[in-house]
CSV table of N, CA and C in Angstrom, one decimal:
chain,number,residue,atom,x,y,z
A,1,UNK,N,6.7,-23.3,-12.7
A,1,UNK,CA,5.9,-23.1,-13.8
A,1,UNK,C,6.7,-23.5,-14.6
A,2,UNK,N,6.6,-23.6,-15.9
A,2,UNK,CA,7.5,-24.9,-16.4
A,2,UNK,C,8.5,-23.4,-17.1
A,3,UNK,N,10.1,-23.6,-17.6
A,3,UNK,CA,10.9,-23.0,-17.4
A,3,UNK,C,10.2,-22.2,-19.3
A,4,UNK,N,9.8,-22.5,-20.3
A,4,UNK,CA,9.5,-22.5,-21.2
A,4,UNK,C,8.2,-21.5,-21.6
A,5,UNK,N,7.4,-20.8,-19.9
A,5,UNK,CA,6.1,-20.2,-19.8
A,5,UNK,C,6.6,-19.2,-19.1
A,6,UNK,N,7.6,-19.4,-18.9
A,6,UNK,CA,8.3,-17.7,-18.1
A,6,UNK,C,9.1,-16.6,-18.7
A,7,UNK,N,8.1,-15.8,-18.8
A,7,UNK,CA,8.2,-14.6,-19.8
A,7,UNK,C,8.9,-13.6,-19.1
A,8,UNK,N,9.3,-13.7,-18.1
A,8,UNK,CA,10.3,-12.4,-17.5
A,8,UNK,C,12.0,-13.0,-17.5
A,9,UNK,N,11.9,-14.3,-18.1
A,9,UNK,CA,13.6,-14.5,-18.2
A,9,UNK,C,14.7,-14.6,-17.2
A,10,UNK,N,15.6,-14.0,-16.7
A,10,UNK,CA,15.9,-14.1,-15.6
A,10,UNK,C,16.4,-12.8,-15.0
A,11,UNK,N,15.1,-11.8,-15.3
A,11,UNK,CA,15.1,-10.1,-14.9
A,11,UNK,C,14.4,-10.5,-13.0
A,12,UNK,N,13.2,-11.5,-13.2
A,12,UNK,CA,12.5,-12.1,-12.1
A,12,UNK,C,13.1,-13.1,-11.9
A,13,UNK,N,12.7,-13.8,-10.6
A,13,UNK,CA,12.9,-15.3,-9.9
A,13,UNK,C,11.9,-15.4,-10.2
A,14,UNK,N,11.9,-17.0,-11.1
A,14,UNK,CA,10.3,-17.2,-11.0
A,14,UNK,C,9.8,-18.7,-10.0
A,15,UNK,N,11.1,-18.4,-9.3
A,15,UNK,CA,10.7,-19.8,-8.6
A,15,UNK,C,11.1,-19.5,-6.7
A,16,UNK,N,11.3,-17.3,-6.6
A,16,UNK,CA,11.2,-17.0,-5.0
A,16,UNK,C,9.5,-17.3,-4.9
A,17,UNK,N,9.9,-17.5,-3.3
A,17,UNK,CA,8.8,-18.1,-2.6
A,17,UNK,C,6.6,-16.9,-3.1
A,18,UNK,N,7.9,-15.5,-3.3
A,18,UNK,CA,7.0,-14.4,-3.1
A,18,UNK,C,6.4,-14.2,-4.9
A,19,UNK,N,6.6,-15.0,-5.9
A,19,UNK,CA,6.3,-14.9,-7.0
A,19,UNK,C,4.1,-15.6,-6.6
A,20,UNK,N,4.3,-16.4,-5.7
A,20,UNK,CA,2.9,-16.8,-5.3
A,20,UNK,C,1.9,-15.9,-4.7
A,21,UNK,N,2.9,-15.2,-4.7
A,21,UNK,CA,1.8,-13.2,-3.6
A,21,UNK,C,1.8,-12.0,-5.5
A,22,UNK,N,2.3,-13.2,-6.4
A,22,UNK,CA,2.8,-11.5,-7.7
A,22,UNK,C,3.4,-11.1,-7.8
A,23,UNK,N,4.3,-10.9,-6.4
A,23,UNK,CA,6.0,-9.9,-6.3
A,23,UNK,C,6.6,-10.4,-7.3
A,24,UNK,N,6.8,-9.3,-7.8
A,24,UNK,CA,7.9,-10.2,-8.8
A,24,UNK,C,9.7,-9.6,-7.1
A,25,UNK,N,10.4,-10.8,-8.1
A,25,UNK,CA,11.8,-10.2,-7.2
A,25,UNK,C,12.7,-10.0,-8.6
A,26,UNK,N,13.0,-9.1,-7.7
A,26,UNK,CA,14.2,-8.6,-9.7
A,26,UNK,C,15.4,-7.6,-8.5
A,27,UNK,N,17.0,-7.4,-9.3
A,27,UNK,CA,17.8,-6.6,-9.4
A,27,UNK,C,16.8,-5.0,-9.1
A,28,UNK,N,17.8,-3.7,-8.7
A,28,UNK,CA,17.7,-2.5,-8.4
A,28,UNK,C,16.9,-1.7,-10.0
A,29,UNK,N,16.9,-2.3,-11.2
A,29,UNK,CA,16.8,-1.6,-12.5
A,29,UNK,C,16.4,-3.3,-13.3
A,30,UNK,N,15.2,-3.1,-12.9
A,30,UNK,CA,14.3,-4.1,-13.9
A,30,UNK,C,13.5,-3.8,-14.8
A,31,UNK,N,14.4,-4.8,-15.5
A,31,UNK,CA,14.0,-4.4,-17.4
A,31,UNK,C,12.4,-5.0,-17.9
A,32,UNK,N,12.2,-4.9,-16.7
A,32,UNK,CA,11.0,-4.8,-17.2
A,32,UNK,C,9.1,-4.4,-16.6
A,33,UNK,N,8.7,-3.3,-16.4
A,33,UNK,CA,8.0,-2.4,-15.8
A,33,UNK,C,6.5,-2.9,-15.0
A,34,UNK,N,7.7,-3.7,-13.7
A,34,UNK,CA,6.6,-4.8,-12.5
A,34,UNK,C,5.3,-3.2,-12.4
A,35,UNK,N,4.3,-3.7,-11.3
A,35,UNK,CA,4.5,-2.7,-10.8
A,35,UNK,C,5.0,-2.1,-9.8
A,36,UNK,N,5.2,-2.7,-9.2
A,36,UNK,CA,5.6,-3.1,-7.3
A,36,UNK,C,7.3,-4.2,-7.7
A,37,UNK,N,8.8,-4.7,-7.2
A,37,UNK,CA,8.5,-5.9,-7.0
A,37,UNK,C,10.3,-5.7,-5.5
A,38,UNK,N,10.5,-6.2,-5.2
A,38,UNK,CA,10.9,-6.9,-3.4
A,38,UNK,C,12.9,-6.9,-4.2
A,39,UNK,N,13.7,-6.2,-4.1
A,39,UNK,CA,14.4,-6.3,-4.7
A,39,UNK,C,15.6,-7.7,-3.7
A,40,UNK,N,15.9,-9.0,-4.7
A,40,UNK,CA,16.8,-9.7,-4.5
A,40,UNK,C,17.9,-9.2,-3.6
A,41,UNK,N,18.8,-8.2,-4.2
A,41,UNK,CA,20.2,-7.7,-2.8
A,41,UNK,C,19.6,-6.9,-1.9
A,42,UNK,N,18.9,-7.5,-1.5
A,42,UNK,CA,18.2,-6.6,0.1
A,42,UNK,C,18.9,-7.4,1.3
A,43,UNK,N,19.1,-6.2,2.7
A,43,UNK,CA,20.4,-7.2,3.1
A,43,UNK,C,19.3,-8.7,4.4
A,44,UNK,N,18.3,-8.4,4.1
A,44,UNK,CA,17.2,-9.2,4.6
A,44,UNK,C,15.6,-9.8,4.1
A,45,UNK,N,14.8,-10.3,4.5
A,45,UNK,CA,13.8,-10.9,3.6
A,45,UNK,C,12.8,-10.5,3.8
A,46,UNK,N,11.4,-10.3,3.6
A,46,UNK,CA,10.2,-9.7,4.5
A,46,UNK,C,10.0,-11.4,5.1
A,47,UNK,N,9.0,-10.6,6.5
A,47,UNK,CA,8.6,-10.9,7.4
A,47,UNK,C,7.3,-12.0,7.1
A,48,UNK,N,6.4,-12.8,6.8
A,48,UNK,CA,5.2,-12.6,6.4
A,48,UNK,C,3.9,-11.4,6.3
A,49,UNK,N,3.9,-11.2,7.0
A,49,UNK,CA,3.3,-10.1,7.2
A,49,UNK,C,3.6,-8.8,6.5
A,50,UNK,N,5.2,-8.2,6.4
A,50,UNK,CA,4.8,-7.9,5.2
A,50,UNK,C,5.0,-7.9,3.2
A,51,UNK,N,5.0,-9.2,3.4
A,51,UNK,CA,4.7,-9.6,1.9
A,51,UNK,C,3.5,-9.6,1.6
A,52,UNK,N,2.7,-10.1,2.5
A,52,UNK,CA,1.8,-9.6,2.7
A,52,UNK,C,0.9,-8.2,2.5
A,53,UNK,N,1.3,-7.1,2.8
A,53,UNK,CA,1.6,-5.9,2.7
A,53,UNK,C,2.2,-6.0,0.9
A,54,UNK,N,3.3,-6.3,0.4
A,54,UNK,CA,3.8,-6.0,-0.5
A,54,UNK,C,2.9,-6.2,-1.4
A,55,UNK,N,2.6,-7.4,-1.7
A,55,UNK,CA,0.8,-8.3,-2.2
A,55,UNK,C,-0.2,-6.6,-2.6
A,56,UNK,N,-0.1,-6.3,-0.8
A,56,UNK,CA,-1.8,-5.7,-0.9
A,56,UNK,C,-1.1,-4.0,-1.2
A,57,UNK,N,-0.5,-3.9,-1.5
A,57,UNK,CA,0.1,-2.6,-2.3
A,57,UNK,C,0.1,-3.1,-3.7
A,58,UNK,N,1.0,-3.7,-4.4
A,58,UNK,CA,0.5,-4.5,-5.7
A,58,UNK,C,-1.9,-4.2,-6.0
A,59,UNK,N,-1.9,-4.6,-4.8
A,59,UNK,CA,-3.3,-4.9,-5.5
A,59,UNK,C,-4.3,-3.0,-5.4
A,60,UNK,N,-4.0,-2.6,-4.6
A,60,UNK,CA,-4.5,-1.1,-3.9
A,60,UNK,C,-4.1,-0.9,-6.1
A,61,UNK,N,-2.7,-0.4,-6.7
A,61,UNK,CA,-2.6,0.3,-7.8
A,61,UNK,C,-3.2,-0.3,-8.2
A,62,UNK,N,-3.7,-1.7,-8.1
A,62,UNK,CA,-4.9,-2.4,-9.3
A,62,UNK,C,-6.2,-1.8,-9.7
A,63,UNK,N,-5.6,-1.8,-8.2
A,63,UNK,CA,-8.1,-0.6,-8.4
A,63,UNK,C,-7.9,0.4,-8.2
A,64,UNK,N,-7.5,0.6,-7.8
A,64,UNK,CA,-7.3,1.9,-8.1
A,64,UNK,C,-7.3,2.6,-10.0
A,65,UNK,N,-6.2,1.7,-9.7
A,65,UNK,CA,-6.0,2.7,-11.7
A,65,UNK,C,-6.7,1.3,-12.7
A,66,UNK,N,-6.7,0.0,-12.5
A,66,UNK,CA,-7.5,-0.8,-14.0
A,66,UNK,C,-8.5,-0.6,-13.9
A,67,UNK,N,-9.4,-0.7,-15.1
A,67,UNK,CA,-10.6,-1.5,-14.7
A,67,UNK,C,-10.9,-2.6,-15.0
A,68,UNK,N,-11.8,-3.6,-15.0
A,68,UNK,CA,-11.9,-4.9,-14.6
A,68,UNK,C,-11.8,-5.7,-16.0
A,69,UNK,N,-11.7,-5.1,-16.6
A,69,UNK,CA,-11.6,-5.6,-17.9
A,69,UNK,C,-9.4,-6.0,-18.2
A,70,UNK,N,-9.2,-4.7,-18.2
A,70,UNK,CA,-7.5,-4.9,-17.9
A,70,UNK,C,-6.9,-6.0,-16.3
A,71,UNK,N,-7.3,-5.4,-15.9
A,71,UNK,CA,-6.4,-6.9,-14.4
A,71,UNK,C,-6.7,-7.7,-14.9
A,72,UNK,N,-8.2,-8.1,-15.7
A,72,UNK,CA,-8.0,-9.7,-16.7
A,72,UNK,C,-6.8,-9.7,-17.1
A,73,UNK,N,-6.5,-8.5,-17.8
A,73,UNK,CA,-5.1,-9.4,-18.7
A,73,UNK,C,-4.4,-9.4,-18.1
A,74,UNK,N,-4.7,-8.2,-16.8
A,74,UNK,CA,-2.5,-8.8,-16.1
A,74,UNK,C,-2.8,-9.9,-16.4
A,75,UNK,N,-4.2,-10.6,-14.9
A,75,UNK,CA,-3.9,-11.6,-15.2
A,75,UNK,C,-3.1,-13.3,-15.6
A,76,UNK,N,-3.0,-12.7,-17.3
A,76,UNK,CA,-2.8,-13.5,-17.5
A,76,UNK,C,-1.4,-13.3,-17.7
A,77,UNK,N,-0.3,-13.7,-17.3
A,77,UNK,CA,0.8,-12.8,-16.5
A,77,UNK,C,0.8,-13.9,-14.8
A,78,UNK,N,2.1,-14.6,-14.9
A,78,UNK,CA,2.5,-14.1,-13.3
A,78,UNK,C,2.4,-13.7,-12.7
A,79,UNK,N,2.5,-12.5,-13.2
A,79,UNK,CA,3.3,-10.8,-12.9
A,79,UNK,C,3.0,-10.0,-13.3
A,80,UNK,N,2.4,-8.7,-12.9
A,80,UNK,CA,1.5,-7.7,-12.8
A,80,UNK,C,2.6,-6.6,-13.2
A,81,UNK,N,2.4,-6.7,-15.3
A,81,UNK,CA,3.7,-5.9,-15.6
A,81,UNK,C,3.1,-4.2,-16.7
A,82,UNK,N,2.8,-3.4,-16.3
A,82,UNK,CA,2.2,-1.8,-17.3
A,82,UNK,C,3.1,-0.7,-16.7
A,83,UNK,N,3.2,-0.3,-15.3
A,83,UNK,CA,3.5,1.3,-15.1
A,83,UNK,C,5.5,1.5,-15.1
A,84,UNK,N,4.6,2.8,-13.8
A,84,UNK,CA,6.6,2.2,-13.6
A,84,UNK,C,6.4,1.8,-11.6
A,85,UNK,N,7.9,1.1,-12.1
A,85,UNK,CA,8.3,-0.2,-11.4
A,85,UNK,C,8.2,1.2,-9.9
A,86,UNK,N,8.1,0.4,-9.0
A,86,UNK,CA,8.2,0.5,-7.5
A,86,UNK,C,9.5,-0.9,-7.1
A,87,UNK,N,10.1,-0.5,-6.6
A,87,UNK,CA,11.2,-1.0,-6.0
A,87,UNK,C,11.8,-1.1,-4.1
A,88,UNK,N,11.4,-2.3,-3.7
A,88,UNK,CA,11.6,-2.2,-2.3
A,88,UNK,C,13.1,-2.6,-1.6
A,89,UNK,N,13.0,-2.1,-0.7
A,89,UNK,CA,14.5,-3.1,-0.1
A,89,UNK,C,14.2,-2.9,1.5
A,90,UNK,N,14.1,-4.3,1.8
A,90,UNK,CA,14.4,-3.8,2.7
A,90,UNK,C,16.4,-4.6,3.4
A,91,UNK,N,16.7,-3.7,4.8
A,91,UNK,CA,17.9,-4.1,4.9
A,91,UNK,C,18.2,-4.1,6.4
A,92,UNK,N,17.3,-4.1,7.1
A,92,UNK,CA,17.0,-5.3,8.8
A,92,UNK,C,15.5,-4.7,9.4
A,93,UNK,N,15.0,-5.7,10.5
A,93,UNK,CA,14.1,-5.6,11.2
A,93,UNK,C,13.9,-4.2,11.1
A,94,UNK,N,12.5,-3.4,10.1
A,94,UNK,CA,11.5,-2.5,10.2
A,94,UNK,C,12.4,-1.1,9.4
A,95,UNK,N,13.4,-1.6,8.1
A,95,UNK,CA,14.4,-1.2,7.9
A,95,UNK,C,14.3,-1.2,6.8
A,96,UNK,N,13.5,-0.5,6.4
A,96,UNK,CA,13.3,-0.4,4.4
A,96,UNK,C,13.0,0.5,4.1
A,97,UNK,N,12.8,0.8,2.9
A,97,UNK,CA,13.8,1.5,1.3
A,97,UNK,C,13.2,1.4,0.2
A,98,UNK,N,13.0,2.4,-0.2
A,98,UNK,CA,12.2,2.3,-1.8
A,98,UNK,C,13.0,3.3,-2.8
A,99,UNK,N,12.8,3.0,-3.9
A,99,UNK,CA,12.7,3.2,-5.4
A,99,UNK,C,12.0,3.5,-6.8
A,100,UNK,N,12.2,4.1,-7.4
A,100,UNK,CA,11.4,4.1,-8.5
A,100,UNK,C,11.7,4.4,-9.5
A,101,UNK,N,12.1,3.2,-11.0
A,101,UNK,CA,13.2,3.5,-11.7
A,101,UNK,C,13.4,4.1,-12.7
A,102,UNK,N,12.2,5.3,-12.2
A,102,UNK,CA,12.4,6.1,-13.5
A,102,UNK,C,13.4,7.3,-13.0
A,103,UNK,N,13.6,6.9,-11.4
A,103,UNK,CA,14.3,8.3,-11.6
A,103,UNK,C,15.7,8.3,-11.6
A,104,UNK,N,15.6,10.2,-11.5
A,104,UNK,CA,17.1,9.8,-12.4
A,104,UNK,C,18.0,10.6,-11.0
A,105,UNK,N,17.7,11.7,-10.7
A,105,UNK,CA,18.0,12.2,-9.1
A,105,UNK,C,17.9,12.6,-7.8
A,106,UNK,N,18.3,12.4,-7.4
A,106,UNK,CA,18.3,12.8,-5.6
A,106,UNK,C,19.3,10.9,-5.2
A,107,UNK,N,18.8,11.0,-3.9
A,107,UNK,CA,19.2,9.4,-3.7
A,107,UNK,C,19.4,8.3,-3.9
A,108,UNK,N,19.9,7.2,-3.6
A,108,UNK,CA,19.4,5.5,-5.1
A,108,UNK,C,18.3,5.6,-4.3
A,109,UNK,N,18.3,5.1,-2.9
A,109,UNK,CA,16.8,4.9,-2.0
A,109,UNK,C,16.3,6.0,-1.5
A,110,UNK,N,15.1,6.1,-0.7
A,110,UNK,CA,15.0,6.8,0.6
A,110,UNK,C,14.1,6.0,0.9
A,111,UNK,N,13.7,6.0,2.6
A,111,UNK,CA,15.7,7.0,2.8
A,111,UNK,C,16.3,5.9,2.2
A,112,UNK,N,17.5,7.0,2.9
A,112,UNK,CA,18.9,6.0,2.4
A,112,UNK,C,19.5,5.0,2.7
A,113,UNK,N,20.3,4.6,2.6
A,113,UNK,CA,20.9,3.5,3.1
A,113,UNK,C,21.3,3.3,4.5
A,114,UNK,N,21.4,2.2,5.4
A,114,UNK,CA,21.8,2.8,7.0
A,114,UNK,C,23.3,3.8,7.2
A,115,UNK,N,24.0,2.6,5.9
A,115,UNK,CA,26.2,3.8,5.8
A,115,UNK,C,25.4,4.8,5.7
A,116,UNK,N,24.6,5.1,4.7
A,116,UNK,CA,24.9,7.1,4.2
A,116,UNK,C,24.4,8.0,5.9
A,117,UNK,N,23.2,7.2,6.2
A,117,UNK,CA,22.2,8.2,7.6
A,117,UNK,C,22.9,9.0,8.3
A,118,UNK,N,22.6,10.5,8.1
A,118,UNK,CA,23.3,11.4,9.0
A,118,UNK,C,23.9,11.8,8.3
A,119,UNK,N,24.6,11.9,7.2
A,119,UNK,CA,26.0,12.5,6.5
A,119,UNK,C,25.6,13.5,5.4
A,120,UNK,N,25.9,13.4,4.9
A,120,UNK,CA,25.6,15.4,3.5
A,120,UNK,C,24.7,14.7,2.7
A,121,UNK,N,25.1,13.6,2.7
A,121,UNK,CA,23.3,13.1,1.0
A,121,UNK,C,22.5,12.4,1.8
A,122,UNK,N,22.8,12.6,3.7
A,122,UNK,CA,21.1,12.7,4.2
A,122,UNK,C,20.2,13.5,4.3
A,123,UNK,N,20.0,14.2,3.6
A,123,UNK,CA,18.9,15.9,3.4
A,123,UNK,C,17.6,15.6,4.4
A,124,UNK,N,16.6,14.8,4.0
A,124,UNK,CA,15.4,14.0,4.8
A,124,UNK,C,15.6,13.8,6.5
A,125,UNK,N,16.4,13.3,6.3
A,125,UNK,CA,16.4,12.8,7.4
A,125,UNK,C,16.1,11.7,8.8
A,126,UNK,N,15.8,10.7,8.0
A,126,UNK,CA,14.6,9.8,7.7
A,126,UNK,C,15.3,8.4,7.6
A,127,UNK,N,15.0,7.7,8.6
A,127,UNK,CA,15.0,6.2,9.2
A,127,UNK,C,15.7,5.6,10.1
A,128,UNK,N,15.5,4.7,9.6
A,128,UNK,CA,14.3,2.7,9.4
A,128,UNK,C,12.9,3.5,9.6
A,129,UNK,N,12.6,3.7,8.6
A,129,UNK,CA,10.9,2.9,8.3
A,129,UNK,C,11.2,1.9,7.9
A,130,UNK,N,9.6,1.6,8.8
A,130,UNK,CA,8.9,0.4,8.3
A,130,UNK,C,8.5,0.4,7.1
A,131,UNK,N,8.0,-1.0,6.4
A,131,UNK,CA,7.7,-0.8,5.5
A,131,UNK,C,6.3,-0.6,4.7
A,132,UNK,N,5.0,0.1,5.5
A,132,UNK,CA,3.6,0.8,5.8
A,132,UNK,C,4.8,1.9,5.5
A,133,UNK,N,5.9,2.5,7.0
A,133,UNK,CA,6.1,3.7,6.0
A,133,UNK,C,6.2,4.2,5.0
A,134,UNK,N,7.3,2.9,3.9
A,134,UNK,CA,7.7,4.0,3.5
A,134,UNK,C,6.7,3.8,2.4
A,135,UNK,N,6.1,2.3,2.4
A,135,UNK,CA,4.6,2.9,1.7
A,135,UNK,C,3.4,4.6,1.1
A,136,UNK,N,3.7,4.6,2.6
A,136,UNK,CA,2.7,6.0,3.5
A,136,UNK,C,3.6,7.0,1.9
A,137,UNK,N,4.7,6.9,2.3
A,137,UNK,CA,5.8,8.2,1.6
A,137,UNK,C,5.3,7.7,0.0
A,138,UNK,N,5.7,7.2,0.0
A,138,UNK,CA,5.5,6.0,-1.4
A,138,UNK,C,3.8,6.8,-2.4
A,139,UNK,N,3.2,6.7,-1.3
A,139,UNK,CA,2.1,7.4,-1.7
A,139,UNK,C,2.1,9.2,-1.4
A,140,UNK,N,3.1,9.8,-0.6
A,140,UNK,CA,2.2,10.9,0.0
A,140,UNK,C,3.6,12.4,-0.7
A,141,UNK,N,3.8,11.3,-2.5
A,141,UNK,CA,5.2,11.8,-3.1
A,141,UNK,C,4.8,13.3,-2.8
A,142,UNK,N,3.5,13.9,-3.1
A,142,UNK,CA,3.6,15.1,-3.1
A,142,UNK,C,2.5,15.8,-1.8
A,143,UNK,N,2.3,15.8,-0.8
A,143,UNK,CA,1.2,16.1,0.1
A,143,UNK,C,2.4,16.0,1.0
A,144,UNK,N,1.2,16.4,2.7
A,144,UNK,CA,2.5,16.1,3.7
A,144,UNK,C,1.3,14.7,3.8
A,145,UNK,N,0.4,14.0,4.2
A,145,UNK,CA,0.4,13.2,4.6
A,145,UNK,C,-0.8,12.2,2.9
A,146,UNK,N,0.2,11.0,3.9
A,146,UNK,CA,-0.6,10.3,2.6
A,146,UNK,C,-2.4,10.7,1.7
A,147,UNK,N,-2.2,9.5,0.4
A,147,UNK,CA,-3.7,10.4,0.0
A,147,UNK,C,-4.6,9.1,0.6
A,148,UNK,N,-5.7,10.0,0.2
A,148,UNK,CA,-6.9,9.6,1.0
A,148,UNK,C,-6.9,8.1,0.3
A,149,UNK,N,-6.7,7.6,-1.2
A,149,UNK,CA,-7.9,6.8,-1.3
A,149,UNK,C,-6.4,5.0,-0.9
A,150,UNK,N,-5.1,6.0,-0.6
A,150,UNK,CA,-4.3,5.0,-0.2
A,150,UNK,C,-5.1,4.8,2.1
A,151,UNK,N,-4.6,6.3,3.0
A,151,UNK,CA,-5.7,5.6,4.4
A,151,UNK,C,-7.3,5.3,3.6
A,152,UNK,N,-8.0,5.0,3.4
A,152,UNK,CA,-8.7,4.2,2.3
A,152,UNK,C,-8.5,2.3,2.8
A,153,UNK,N,-7.5,2.3,2.1
A,153,UNK,CA,-7.5,0.6,0.7
A,153,UNK,C,-7.2,0.5,2.7
A,154,UNK,N,-5.8,1.0,3.7
A,154,UNK,CA,-5.5,0.2,4.8
A,154,UNK,C,-6.4,0.0,5.9
A,155,UNK,N,-7.2,0.5,6.2
A,155,UNK,CA,-8.2,0.7,6.6
A,155,UNK,C,-9.1,0.0,6.1
A,156,UNK,N,-9.8,-0.7,4.9
A,156,UNK,CA,-10.3,-1.4,4.4
A,156,UNK,C,-9.7,-3.0,4.9
A,157,UNK,N,-8.5,-3.0,4.6
A,157,UNK,CA,-7.5,-4.3,4.6
A,157,UNK,C,-6.8,-3.9,6.0
A,158,UNK,N,-7.4,-3.9,7.4
A,158,UNK,CA,-6.7,-3.6,8.6
A,158,UNK,C,-6.2,-5.4,9.3
A,159,UNK,N,-6.9,-6.0,8.6
A,159,UNK,CA,-5.8,-7.1,8.4
A,159,UNK,C,-4.8,-7.4,8.6
A,160,UNK,N,-4.6,-7.0,7.3
A,160,UNK,CA,-2.5,-6.5,6.3
A,160,UNK,C,-1.6,-5.0,7.1
A,161,UNK,N,-2.6,-5.0,7.1
A,161,UNK,CA,-2.7,-3.0,8.3
A,161,UNK,C,-2.5,-2.8,9.3
A,162,UNK,N,-2.1,-3.3,10.2
A,162,UNK,CA,-2.9,-3.2,11.4
A,162,UNK,C,-2.0,-1.6,12.0
A,163,UNK,N,-2.4,-0.9,12.5
A,163,UNK,CA,-1.5,0.5,13.3
A,163,UNK,C,-0.7,-0.7,14.2
A,164,UNK,N,-0.2,0.8,14.2
A,164,UNK,CA,1.6,-0.1,15.0
A,164,UNK,C,2.2,1.7,15.9
A,165,UNK,N,2.6,1.1,16.9
A,165,UNK,CA,3.2,2.6,17.9
A,165,UNK,C,3.6,3.4,16.3
A,166,UNK,N,5.0,2.4,15.8
A,166,UNK,CA,5.6,3.0,14.9
A,166,UNK,C,5.4,3.6,13.5
A,167,UNK,N,4.4,3.5,12.9
A,167,UNK,CA,3.1,4.5,12.3
A,167,UNK,C,2.5,4.6,13.0
A,168,UNK,N,1.8,5.2,13.8
A,168,UNK,CA,1.1,6.6,14.6
A,168,UNK,C,2.0,8.1,14.5
């Protein structure tokens, strides 16, 4: 993509391979309201399977909340911009956290960074979690279990979300 057609400036990395899957790669405080991003300052990169899960997470959001006309409008840009951004951070193998860009209180990452786990700021005593477990937490912010819509999405996209020992 030519530099003059990249609307996101330095906010999202234009040449990152994740962009081909419509996954923005940004910092912890993106300037644009992407649906979800990968934190460029992560200690590790997503595996191919995790990249597919991130792309599917974004797709699920669009399917659940947007009509066909609006989804077509989103496709006019190389990345999806509309809502409150979820930023995903990978610490290491099967060790993910996320944050919502509107959060003002509480821990910066959920679960907290590995160096803080078990400490005074780790009230939840959670982590490490796989990417799917982190996505499940995001989809269960107000309940004990992930939403029915998210559970149904994962079932109908079993090739992207295979059930593993860690998620059971």
